[in-house]
Each structure stands twice: as C-alpha cells, then as structure tokens.
Short mmCIF file of C-alpha atoms in Angstrom, two decimals:
data_model
loop_
_atom_site.label_atom_id
_atom_site.label_comp_id
_atom_site.label_asym_id
_atom_site.label_seq_id
_atom_site.Cartn_x
_atom_site.Cartn_y
_atom_site.Cartn_z
CA UNK A 261 148.22 120.25 55.34
CA UNK A 262 144.46 120.04 54.33
CA UNK A 263 145.46 116.62 52.52
CA UNK A 264 146.61 115.29 55.85
CA UNK A 265 143.57 116.43 57.59
CA UNK A 266 141.27 114.54 54.38
CA UNK A 267 143.42 111.65 55.07
CA UNK A 268 142.76 111.84 58.62
CA UNK A 269 139.02 111.88 58.36
CA UNK A 270 138.65 109.74 55.52
CA UNK A 271 140.71 107.28 58.21
CA UNK A 272 138.21 107.93 61.47
CA UNK A 273 135.16 107.01 58.13
CA UNK A 274 136.84 104.20 57.45
CA UNK A 275 137.66 103.27 61.11
CA UNK A 276 134.09 104.24 62.86
CA UNK A 277 132.14 102.32 60.06
CA UNK A 278 134.18 98.65 61.19
CA UNK A 279 134.45 99.45 64.62
CA UNK A 280 131.44 100.56 64.94
CA UNK A 281 130.42 96.61 64.08
CA UNK A 282 132.21 95.99 67.55
CA UNK A 283 130.29 98.10 69.90
CA UNK A 284 127.17 98.47 68.24
CA UNK A 285 126.31 94.57 67.93
CA UNK A 286 124.46 94.47 71.04
CA UNK A 287 122.65 97.54 69.65
CA UNK A 288 120.95 96.29 66.44
CA UNK A 289 119.23 93.20 65.00
CA UNK A 290 121.75 90.66 63.46
CA UNK A 291 119.72 91.37 59.98
CA UNK A 292 122.13 88.71 57.94
CA UNK A 293 121.19 85.96 60.51
CA UNK A 294 117.88 84.17 61.37
CA UNK A 295 115.81 85.64 63.98
CA UNK A 296 115.73 83.24 66.11
CA UNK A 297 119.73 83.64 66.54
CA UNK A 298 119.02 86.97 68.39
CA UNK A 299 116.99 85.85 71.17
CA UNK A 300 116.66 89.94 71.83
CA UNK A 301 115.24 90.70 68.19
CA UNK A 302 112.00 91.73 69.56
CA UNK A 303 113.63 94.01 72.44
CA UNK A 304 115.20 95.39 70.04
CA UNK A 305 112.55 96.00 67.49
CA UNK A 306 109.98 97.39 70.40
CA UNK A 307 112.83 99.59 71.67
CA UNK A 308 112.78 100.97 68.17
CA UNK A 309 109.03 100.86 66.90
CA UNK A 310 107.64 102.10 70.09
CA UNK A 311 110.37 103.53 72.34
CA UNK A 312 107.26 104.93 74.85
CA UNK A 313 105.58 101.38 75.23
CA UNK A 314 109.56 99.89 75.80
CA UNK A 315 110.29 102.69 78.15
CA UNK A 316 107.69 102.59 80.37
CA UNK A 317 108.05 98.69 80.36
CA UNK A 318 111.57 98.63 81.32
CA UNK A 319 110.32 101.36 84.29
CA UNK A 320 107.50 99.93 85.18
CA UNK A 321 110.21 96.88 86.55
CA UNK A 322 112.58 98.73 87.58
CA UNK A 323 110.17 99.97 89.74
CA UNK A 324 109.35 97.07 91.15
CA UNK A 325 112.30 96.51 92.23
CA UNK A 326 114.08 99.06 94.02
CA UNK A 327 111.97 102.09 95.74
CA UNK A 328 111.81 105.49 93.53
CA UNK A 329 109.60 107.58 95.29
CA UNK A 330 108.26 110.44 93.20
CA UNK A 331 110.87 112.87 92.82
CA UNK A 332 113.34 110.42 92.11
CA UNK A 333 111.48 108.10 89.46
CA UNK A 334 111.02 111.63 87.73
CA UNK A 335 114.35 112.20 87.47
CA UNK A 336 114.69 109.05 86.22
CA UNK A 337 112.27 108.75 83.86
CA UNK A 338 113.08 112.32 82.72
CA UNK A 339 110.25 114.03 83.69
CA UNK A 340 112.52 116.23 86.36
CA UNK A 341 115.97 117.42 85.96
CA UNK A 342 118.61 115.27 88.12
CA UNK A 343 118.87 116.52 91.92
CA UNK A 344 121.98 115.56 92.24
CA UNK A 345 124.99 116.80 95.37
CA UNK A 346 127.18 119.64 94.20
CA UNK A 347 130.60 121.47 96.15
CA UNK A 348 129.09 123.88 98.71
CA UNK A 349 130.82 126.80 97.22
CA UNK A 350 129.43 126.32 93.85
CA UNK A 351 132.45 126.74 91.77
CA UNK A 352 134.89 123.61 92.87
CA UNK A 353 135.73 121.06 90.41
CA UNK A 354 137.21 118.07 90.40
CA UNK A 355 140.44 117.69 89.68
CA UNK A 356 139.61 115.78 86.22
CA UNK A 357 137.14 118.96 85.68
CA UNK A 358 140.09 121.60 86.46
CA UNK A 359 143.02 119.99 84.36
CA UNK A 360 140.66 120.08 80.80
CA UNK A 361 142.17 120.74 77.56
CA UNK A 362 140.49 122.95 74.84
CA UNK A 363 137.62 120.59 73.41
CA UNK A 364 138.63 118.51 70.32
CA UNK A 365 137.33 115.23 68.21
CA UNK A 366 137.05 113.14 71.38
CA UNK A 367 138.07 114.59 74.84
CA UNK A 368 135.95 116.76 76.89
CA UNK A 369 133.16 116.48 73.87
CA UNK A 370 129.56 114.55 74.01
CA UNK A 371 130.09 110.86 73.70
CA UNK A 372 129.56 110.07 69.71
CA UNK A 373 130.36 106.94 68.05
CA UNK A 374 133.31 108.58 66.00
CA UNK A 375 134.51 109.24 69.97
CA UNK A 376 134.02 105.33 70.76
CA UNK A 377 135.86 104.35 67.30
CA UNK A 378 138.91 106.44 68.47
CA UNK A 379 138.95 105.47 72.01
CA UNK A 380 138.51 101.84 71.03
CA UNK A 381 142.47 101.74 70.07
CA UNK A 382 143.04 102.26 73.48
CA UNK A 383 140.81 99.69 74.67
CA UNK A 384 141.76 97.52 72.17
CA UNK A 385 145.50 98.02 73.29
CA UNK A 386 145.03 97.25 76.88
CA UNK A 387 143.25 94.32 76.36
CA UNK A 388 146.92 93.21 75.22
CA UNK A 389 148.41 94.15 77.54
CA UNK A 390 146.50 92.87 80.74
CA UNK A 391 149.93 91.74 82.11
CA UNK A 392 151.15 95.09 83.25
CA UNK A 393 151.01 95.41 87.05
CA UNK A 394 149.53 98.07 88.26
CA UNK A 395 147.35 98.71 85.23
CA UNK A 396 144.94 102.02 85.47
CA UNK A 397 146.73 102.46 89.10
CA UNK A 398 150.15 103.56 87.46
CA UNK A 399 150.43 106.55 85.77
CA UNK A 400 151.33 107.10 82.53
CA UNK A 401 154.06 109.73 81.19
CA UNK A 402 152.70 113.31 80.93
CA UNK A 403 154.47 113.67 77.83
CA UNK A 404 154.03 110.36 75.52
CA UNK A 405 150.41 110.75 77.52
CA UNK A 406 149.89 114.34 75.73
CA UNK A 407 151.26 113.70 71.80
CA UNK A 408 148.70 110.74 72.40
CA UNK A 409 145.98 112.55 73.24
CA UNK A 410 146.66 114.87 70.54
CA UNK A 411 146.73 112.30 68.01
CA UNK A 412 143.43 110.35 68.83
CA UNK A 413 141.85 114.30 69.27
CA UNK A 414 142.36 114.52 65.76
CA UNK A 415 140.88 111.60 64.70
CA UNK A 416 144.73 109.84 63.63
CA UNK A 417 144.40 106.28 63.21
CA UNK A 418 147.76 105.05 65.89
CA UNK A 419 149.59 102.28 65.56
CA UNK A 420 149.95 101.02 69.24
CA UNK A 421 152.25 98.22 69.17
CA UNK A 422 155.51 100.37 67.72
CA UNK A 423 156.35 101.01 71.28
CA UNK A 424 156.27 104.23 71.18
CA UNK A 425 153.95 104.44 74.37
CA UNK A 426 153.12 102.12 77.25
CA UNK A 427 150.47 99.99 78.00
CA UNK A 428 150.15 103.07 81.63
CA UNK A 429 150.19 105.79 79.07
CA UNK A 430 146.61 104.50 77.17
CA UNK A 431 145.08 103.31 80.62
CA UNK A 432 145.43 106.68 81.81
CA UNK A 433 143.95 108.62 78.84
CA UNK A 434 140.95 105.95 78.63
CA UNK A 435 140.73 107.40 82.57
CA UNK A 436 140.95 111.36 81.49
CA UNK A 437 138.53 111.16 78.52
CA UNK A 438 135.48 109.18 80.91
CA UNK A 439 136.65 111.52 83.49
CA UNK A 440 136.18 114.64 81.01
CA UNK A 441 132.49 113.52 79.20
CA UNK A 442 130.15 116.60 80.12
CA UNK A 443 127.98 114.16 81.95
CA UNK A 444 129.16 110.53 83.51
CA UNK A 445 128.88 107.27 81.69
CA UNK A 446 126.48 106.32 84.03
CA UNK A 447 124.54 109.56 83.91
CA UNK A 448 122.93 112.25 86.11
CA UNK A 449 119.35 110.42 85.68
CA UNK A 450 120.47 106.94 86.83
CA UNK A 451 122.48 108.53 89.94
CA UNK A 452 120.23 107.72 92.38
CA UNK A 453 118.92 104.50 91.18
CA UNK A 454 122.42 103.41 91.17
CA UNK A 455 122.61 104.02 95.08
CA UNK A 456 119.11 101.85 95.73
CA UNK A 457 120.20 98.93 93.83
CA UNK A 458 123.14 98.57 95.76
CA UNK A 459 120.79 98.28 98.98
CA UNK A 460 119.34 95.29 98.05
CA UNK A 461 119.59 92.64 100.54
CA UNK A 462 118.20 89.30 100.97
CA UNK A 463 116.02 88.62 103.78
CA UNK A 464 115.69 85.60 106.12
CA UNK A 465 113.62 83.42 106.62
CA UNK A 466 111.24 85.47 108.89
CA UNK A 467 111.37 88.31 106.37
CA UNK A 468 113.35 90.53 107.69
CA UNK A 469 116.43 92.10 105.86
CA UNK A 470 120.40 90.95 106.56
CA UNK A 471 123.59 92.87 105.16
CA UNK A 472 123.75 90.32 102.92
CA UNK A 473 123.81 91.70 99.15
CA UNK A 474 120.95 90.03 96.92
CA UNK A 475 123.33 89.10 93.90
CA UNK A 476 120.40 87.79 91.60
CA UNK A 477 118.36 90.92 92.87
CA UNK A 478 121.42 93.59 91.72
CA UNK A 479 121.88 91.76 88.54
CA UNK A 480 118.16 92.34 87.26
CA UNK A 481 118.12 95.60 88.44
CA UNK A 482 121.39 96.59 86.10
CA UNK A 483 119.99 94.93 83.28
CA UNK A 484 117.20 96.87 83.27
CA UNK A 485 119.10 100.23 84.40
CA UNK A 486 121.29 99.67 81.09
CA UNK A 487 118.05 99.46 78.57
CA UNK A 488 117.63 102.97 79.70
CA UNK A 489 120.66 104.44 78.69
CA UNK A 490 121.88 105.78 75.28
CA UNK A 491 123.01 103.46 72.83
CA UNK A 492 125.96 105.43 72.91
CA UNK A 493 126.59 105.68 76.58
CA UNK A 494 126.05 101.83 76.86
CA UNK A 495 128.08 100.91 73.68
CA UNK A 496 131.26 101.99 75.44
CA UNK A 497 130.00 100.42 78.78
CA UNK A 498 129.62 97.48 77.65
CA UNK A 499 133.12 97.58 76.05
CA UNK A 500 134.74 98.85 79.29
CA UNK A 501 133.15 96.80 81.86
CA UNK A 502 134.86 93.26 79.10
CA UNK A 503 137.85 95.19 79.62
CA UNK A 504 137.65 95.43 82.88
CA UNK A 505 136.54 91.69 83.59
CA UNK A 506 139.03 90.24 81.85
CA UNK A 507 141.28 93.36 83.97
CA UNK A 508 140.34 91.89 87.22
CA UNK A 509 140.62 87.89 85.76
CA UNK A 510 144.32 88.72 85.33
CA UNK A 511 144.76 90.09 88.91
CA UNK A 512 146.99 87.95 89.94
CA UNK A 513 149.65 89.58 87.39
CA UNK A 514 148.50 92.75 87.18
CA UNK A 515 147.56 92.84 91.31
CA UNK A 516 144.29 94.91 90.11
CA UNK A 517 141.36 93.21 91.53
CA UNK A 518 137.79 93.89 90.77
CA UNK A 519 137.67 96.98 94.03
CA UNK A 520 140.81 98.23 92.51
CA UNK A 521 139.97 98.55 89.68
CA UNK A 522 136.56 100.01 90.97
CA UNK A 523 138.18 102.74 93.34
CA UNK A 524 140.25 103.59 90.61
CA UNK A 525 137.20 103.99 87.56
CA UNK A 526 133.99 104.84 89.72
CA UNK A 527 134.87 109.05 90.08
CA UNK A 528 135.28 108.85 86.13
CA UNK A 529 131.83 106.81 85.05
CA UNK A 530 129.48 107.03 87.82
CA UNK A 531 130.08 110.36 90.10
CA UNK A 532 128.54 113.25 89.16
CA UNK A 533 129.89 116.12 87.53
CA UNK A 534 131.54 118.82 89.60
CA UNK A 535 131.94 117.69 92.60
CA UNK A 536 134.22 116.47 95.47
CA UNK A 537 134.72 113.50 97.26
CA UNK A 538 133.43 115.35 100.41
CA UNK A 539 130.00 116.13 98.59
CA UNK A 540 129.29 112.67 98.20
CA UNK A 541 128.55 112.37 101.85
CA UNK A 542 129.32 108.97 102.73
CA UNK A 543 128.46 107.41 99.55
CA UNK A 544 132.01 107.02 98.24
CA UNK A 545 132.18 103.47 99.60
CA UNK A 546 128.47 102.24 97.89
CA UNK A 547 129.51 103.39 94.60
CA UNK A 548 133.19 101.78 94.52
CA UNK A 549 131.05 98.42 96.09
CA UNK A 550 128.37 99.00 92.86
CA UNK A 551 131.04 99.70 90.28
CA UNK A 552 132.72 96.51 91.43
CA UNK A 553 129.32 94.36 91.35
CA UNK A 554 129.33 95.92 87.20
CA UNK A 555 133.07 94.52 86.73
CA UNK A 556 132.06 91.12 87.88
CA UNK A 557 129.18 91.07 86.67
CA UNK A 558 129.54 91.97 83.63
CA UNK A 559 128.74 89.57 81.20
CA UNK A 560 125.46 89.10 82.52
CA UNK A 561 124.54 92.80 82.24
CA UNK A 562 123.97 93.01 79.01
CA UNK A 563 121.07 90.46 78.51
CA UNK A 564 117.17 91.43 78.35
CA UNK A 565 115.71 89.62 81.33
CA UNK A 566 113.50 87.13 80.38
CA UNK A 567 110.17 88.37 81.26
CA UNK A 568 110.61 91.38 79.29
CA UNK A 569 112.02 89.03 76.23
CA UNK A 570 108.39 87.22 76.38
CA UNK A 571 106.76 90.55 76.64
CA UNK A 572 108.37 91.79 73.26
CA UNK A 573 107.78 88.82 71.76
CA UNK A 574 103.96 88.62 72.71
CA UNK A 575 103.69 92.39 71.47
CA UNK A 576 104.73 91.35 68.05
CA UNK A 577 103.45 87.78 67.44
CA UNK A 578 100.40 87.99 69.97
CA UNK A 579 101.63 83.96 70.72
CA UNK A 580 100.71 83.22 74.93
CA UNK A 581 102.86 79.95 75.14
CA UNK A 582 105.20 80.80 77.39
CA UNK A 583 109.12 79.10 77.58
CA UNK A 584 108.90 76.49 81.03
CA UNK A 585 111.16 77.40 83.69
CA UNK A 586 111.66 81.25 82.53
CA UNK A 587 111.02 84.95 84.46
CA UNK A 588 107.87 84.45 83.55
CA UNK A 589 106.75 82.33 86.43
CA UNK A 590 105.79 83.92 89.49
CA UNK A 591 108.54 83.44 91.27
CA UNK A 592 112.49 84.79 91.70
CA UNK A 593 115.06 82.89 90.69
CA UNK A 594 115.67 81.91 93.94
CA UNK A 595 113.19 78.93 94.76
CA UNK A 596 111.35 80.98 97.96
CA UNK A 597 112.93 84.31 96.70
CA UNK A 598 110.93 87.43 96.44
CA UNK A 599 108.40 87.94 94.51
CA UNK A 600 109.73 88.41 90.23
CA UNK A 601 108.56 89.93 87.70
CA UNK A 602 105.03 90.00 85.53
CA UNK A 603 104.42 92.58 83.26
CA UNK A 604 102.00 95.03 84.36
CA UNK A 605 99.65 94.03 81.10
CA UNK A 606 99.29 92.63 78.09
CA UNK A 607 101.16 93.81 74.76
CA UNK A 608 97.68 95.21 72.73
CA UNK A 609 99.55 96.05 69.34
CA UNK A 610 100.29 93.04 67.29
CA UNK A 611 101.22 92.71 63.43
CA UNK A 612 101.19 88.93 64.06
CA UNK A 613 97.54 86.42 64.39
CA UNK A 614 95.13 88.33 66.93
CA UNK A 615 94.52 87.02 70.73
CA UNK A 616 91.08 87.79 72.54
CA UNK A 617 90.70 89.61 74.99
CA UNK A 618 89.35 86.60 77.24
CA UNK A 619 92.69 85.08 76.76
CA UNK A 620 94.82 87.88 76.88
CA UNK A 621 92.64 88.18 80.70
CA UNK A 622 92.39 84.52 81.65
CA UNK A 623 96.18 84.56 81.38
CA UNK A 624 96.73 87.49 83.27
CA UNK A 625 93.97 86.46 86.07
CA UNK A 626 95.76 82.89 86.16
CA UNK A 627 99.01 84.78 87.18
CA UNK A 628 97.76 87.07 89.68
CA UNK A 629 96.03 84.84 91.50
CA UNK A 630 99.39 82.12 91.86
CA UNK A 631 101.42 85.36 93.33
CA UNK A 632 98.20 86.04 95.59
CA UNK A 633 98.79 82.18 96.61
CA UNK A 634 102.35 82.93 96.35
CA UNK A 635 102.39 85.04 98.96
CA UNK A 636 99.96 83.38 101.48
CA UNK A 637 103.07 80.91 101.34
CA UNK A 638 105.40 82.89 102.50
CA UNK A 639 106.69 82.26 105.99
CA UNK A 640 105.04 84.55 108.81
CA UNK A 641 106.83 87.81 109.36
CA UNK A 642 106.30 91.50 109.34
CA UNK A 643 107.33 91.49 105.41
CA UNK A 644 104.60 88.94 104.52
CA UNK A 645 102.21 91.26 106.74
CA UNK A 646 102.56 94.18 104.85
CA UNK A 647 102.08 92.59 101.70
CA UNK A 648 98.47 90.47 102.71
CA UNK A 649 97.61 94.70 103.57
CA UNK A 650 97.96 95.85 100.55
CA UNK A 651 95.77 93.20 98.96
CA UNK A 652 93.48 94.60 102.25
CA UNK A 653 93.32 97.97 100.91
CA UNK A 654 90.29 99.05 99.47
CA UNK A 655 90.01 99.76 95.67
CA UNK A 656 89.76 102.53 93.71
CA UNK A 657 86.91 103.80 91.91
CA UNK A 658 86.02 102.28 89.00
CA UNK A 659 86.34 105.61 86.58
CA UNK A 660 89.59 106.22 87.56
CA UNK A 661 92.50 105.31 84.42
CA UNK A 662 93.57 102.07 84.27
CA UNK A 663 96.54 102.66 81.64
CA UNK A 664 99.31 100.56 83.23
CA UNK A 665 102.33 102.40 82.78
CA UNK A 666 101.18 105.62 83.20
CA UNK A 667 105.06 106.90 84.59
CA UNK A 668 103.16 110.25 86.44
CA UNK A 669 100.78 108.12 88.36
CA UNK A 670 101.58 104.44 88.18
CA UNK A 671 103.42 104.30 91.67
CA UNK A 672 100.32 105.90 93.54
CA UNK A 673 98.64 102.69 92.66
CA UNK A 674 98.90 100.07 95.34
CA UNK A 675 99.86 96.07 94.88
CA UNK A 676 96.84 95.42 96.43
CA UNK A 677 94.57 97.32 93.87
CA UNK A 678 96.26 95.66 90.77
CA UNK A 679 95.55 92.34 92.31
CA UNK A 680 92.24 93.03 93.89
CA UNK A 681 90.83 94.56 89.86
CA UNK A 682 92.40 92.22 87.93
CA UNK A 683 92.07 89.16 89.90
CA UNK A 684 88.60 90.19 91.77
CA UNK A 685 87.40 93.05 90.73
CA UNK A 686 84.24 92.32 88.87
CA UNK A 687 83.45 90.55 92.26
CA UNK A 688 83.57 92.93 94.59
CA UNK A 689 82.85 95.65 92.71
CA UNK A 690 79.15 93.74 92.54
CA UNK A 691 79.53 92.88 96.09
CA UNK A 692 80.33 96.40 96.91
CA UNK A 693 77.43 97.96 95.27
CA UNK A 694 74.84 95.39 96.25
CA UNK A 695 75.94 95.68 100.09
CA UNK A 696 75.87 99.89 99.15
CA UNK A 697 71.85 98.89 98.08
CA UNK A 698 71.24 96.84 101.11
CA UNK A 699 72.40 99.31 103.25
CA UNK A 700 70.50 102.23 101.92
CA UNK A 701 67.04 99.96 101.66
CA UNK A 702 67.45 99.24 104.88
CA UNK A 703 68.20 102.94 106.14
CA UNK A 704 64.98 103.68 103.99
CA UNK A 705 62.65 101.48 105.97
CA UNK A 706 63.47 102.11 109.22
CA UNK A 707 61.94 105.62 108.50
CA UNK A 708 64.79 107.44 107.32
CA UNK A 709 65.24 110.06 109.90
CA UNK A 710 69.30 109.55 108.59
CA UNK A 711 68.24 110.75 105.31
CA UNK A 712 66.21 113.60 107.04
CA UNK A 713 68.97 114.77 108.84
CA UNK A 714 71.74 114.48 106.52
CA UNK A 715 69.64 116.71 103.52
CA UNK A 716 69.42 118.81 105.99
#
C-alpha cells in the first residue's frame, strides 16, 4: 500500500514538473532563448524584482479605464476585505458547496501547481473531444465521476484514452473542481472590477454614452486585471479559456456557443462563494456576458498592453526610444477614441545607461501637451466640457506628496491637477505667487484698513 502511494507521489512529481511547463510558460522568462523572443521579458522581470512598482503601474491604468470609488479600489488593491453579496440567512450555500466532499489533493483544496497538473489531464482529454454534442452541458455518469474523482484526488496518473470514461464525465468534474475551490478562480477581490468592465461602452460623435460595448477598452482592462491574479489562478485561467475558446469554435458540431459555455462556467469561476442566484440581484446576465467575452477574446487577454511593456523596458534599460504607432501614443486604438494610457511617471530605477531627469521631464511634458490638444480636438459634448473643467481645477499645494502611484491617495488627484503640475506647473505657480504678492502690495498701499480688520 505504501509502495503504491510512493509511486503515485513519484508520478505526480514527474507530471507536475513536465506539465508545469504548459501552464507556467507565460509566467516565466524563456531562459533558453534570447530575451528578444520574449516580448514580456521586462514585464515579468518587473513583476518579480519590483512587485510594488509593478502593482502600482497596473492599478493606476485600471483606474484610468474603470471608475473604482475608494472602497472598491481598496478591495482590488488588497487594502480592504472584499465586500460581496451574501445570502440573507447567512447559512445558505450554493449547490456545489452543499455537494463538497472531504478535501483531498485536488477537490476542495486551495489552488496549487500540483492540483493544476492533475486537472490538466481532464483539460488535455477534453481538448481532443470537442466534437461531443452538449459538452459541459450534459452531465456525466455519477459512478464513473466518483471513480475518476478519487483517482485525481490521490494524485494518480490516469489514462483517459482507454474508454473507461466519457468526455462528459471529465467535463462535469472540471466544473466541479472549479466550483469547489475555496475562492473563485477570478477571485473575490476582482469581482466588482469585472462588473465595472462589463459596463464599458462606446461614446457617440457627441460624446454621449451608448449601449454598444467598447470591446477594445474591455480587452485592455481584462489584460491589466489578469496581470494582478495570483500566478496559479492566471495559469489555470489561461488553460481553461483556451479550452473553452476552441470548444466554441466547434459549436457547429457540439452546439456550445461562447454564451452557452459562459452560462455553464460563470457560477463556477466568478460568482462569489456561498451565494445563490437571487443574491446577485440582476448581475447574472452581466456576469454571463463578461465570461462570454473572456472566451471570445481569450487569445488576446494574456498579453501585456504595449505601454506596460514599454514602461518595464524603460525601467531597466533607460532607453527613451519609442516604438512607432504603439499604445504609448496618447490616442487609444481607435483614431477618435477615448484617451489612451500613458505611464503616470517615468521609471526611476534602472540597471542600464543613465538618462537625465531633464530628458524624462521633456518627454512627459511633450506627451501631456499632446493629451491636452487631443481633448481640445474632441467634438463639443458634455464629456469634453467635463474634461476641460477638470483641467481648470485649482492646483494642489506644492508641498503635497507627488508620488504618482500612492495607492491610498492616488484617486483623490484629478486629471487636471496632474496635467497642470507636469505641463504648466512651474509657470502657473510663478504667476500665482506674483499675483498674490501684487494683491498684497496693492492692499497695503491703500491704507491697510483690511489688514487691521483681519488682525482684529
């Protein structure tokens, strides 16, 4: 008995080591190849060597795309516990929670690489059986599922090609595994951000919000949000979405479209734990559509936005050369679309040739001037007036902290204040001081009755 257990553990270690290459390849550097072949090299280096700088960079760009009030931002950044919908009685549980078995290596346990290595056997098998009609919708056989579940939980290596199990057995167990995770695959912290991303829509020529989803901004927001996922969650999510993407591409034979698959998986990967459908108060359709978008655009979601790659490259190399026509320009992908991302500060820590602060400052000022011009070129609309009004807001006191990525206070700084500090700051402050001195001089020369009254 002990020898069999040792063999299982040995097999698991071998399989974990080999299959970890499958789901970790996008999480690590391709050390066997030149750096140039890995476009995310500097991004991953920034993530591992300077995690706080990396997190602040991603968070600042997420908040540019979606509106996250203080409490919601604190939840996303991890400064506060997630505030989620809960069952009215406090004791109701979802169907999967009620059906939970005793915890093992895989089912009901926290997500680990060993658990993913076991579940990958199901994913690999299902990827070869995408033709099965009703895949993920039609349940498998309960006895076969119980046997397969036990084998996975003990770390056994399974030959699913023998015909002992049906693809529906593997599909049902994959959903059960996801449903029994202690936390949703997309995490509780990210729940409210997913709801906000689903609300991103296009603007018409007058700058008014429409009901047409803004896919470009949604994809960009998902890219950023996925960069904040724990590595194991991100790895399994990529494997899962790849599987569902190819399943949907075969909907002509399996009858499972992206929205059908989203309906099957949303309760297992994004719904908060220990809730029922009634607790979500009308958000079910929004969550289903969000998961459907993840499936449709899965091949784009695990790439870092170009401006994040450029920021990370600048951080380590110090080179200010920009690639032409990329996201570092201040217009987004659409020619007349909303304002695109610009790193809110220039990197200060580098291991390559030094670049002077003046060069960085000149680049930042030039970029912000273009931003101001882009706003002025927008069609007359309520949105444009609102942006111009932000530019006209009064400056902060120069003594205030100017840390661009301060997680606790960053959202209290308006866009207009940042623009004025960067582009017009010194001139405005000089004019303001001169005006203040001039007003004091004129009031004093008029006999200073105001000064006397104020003193009294």
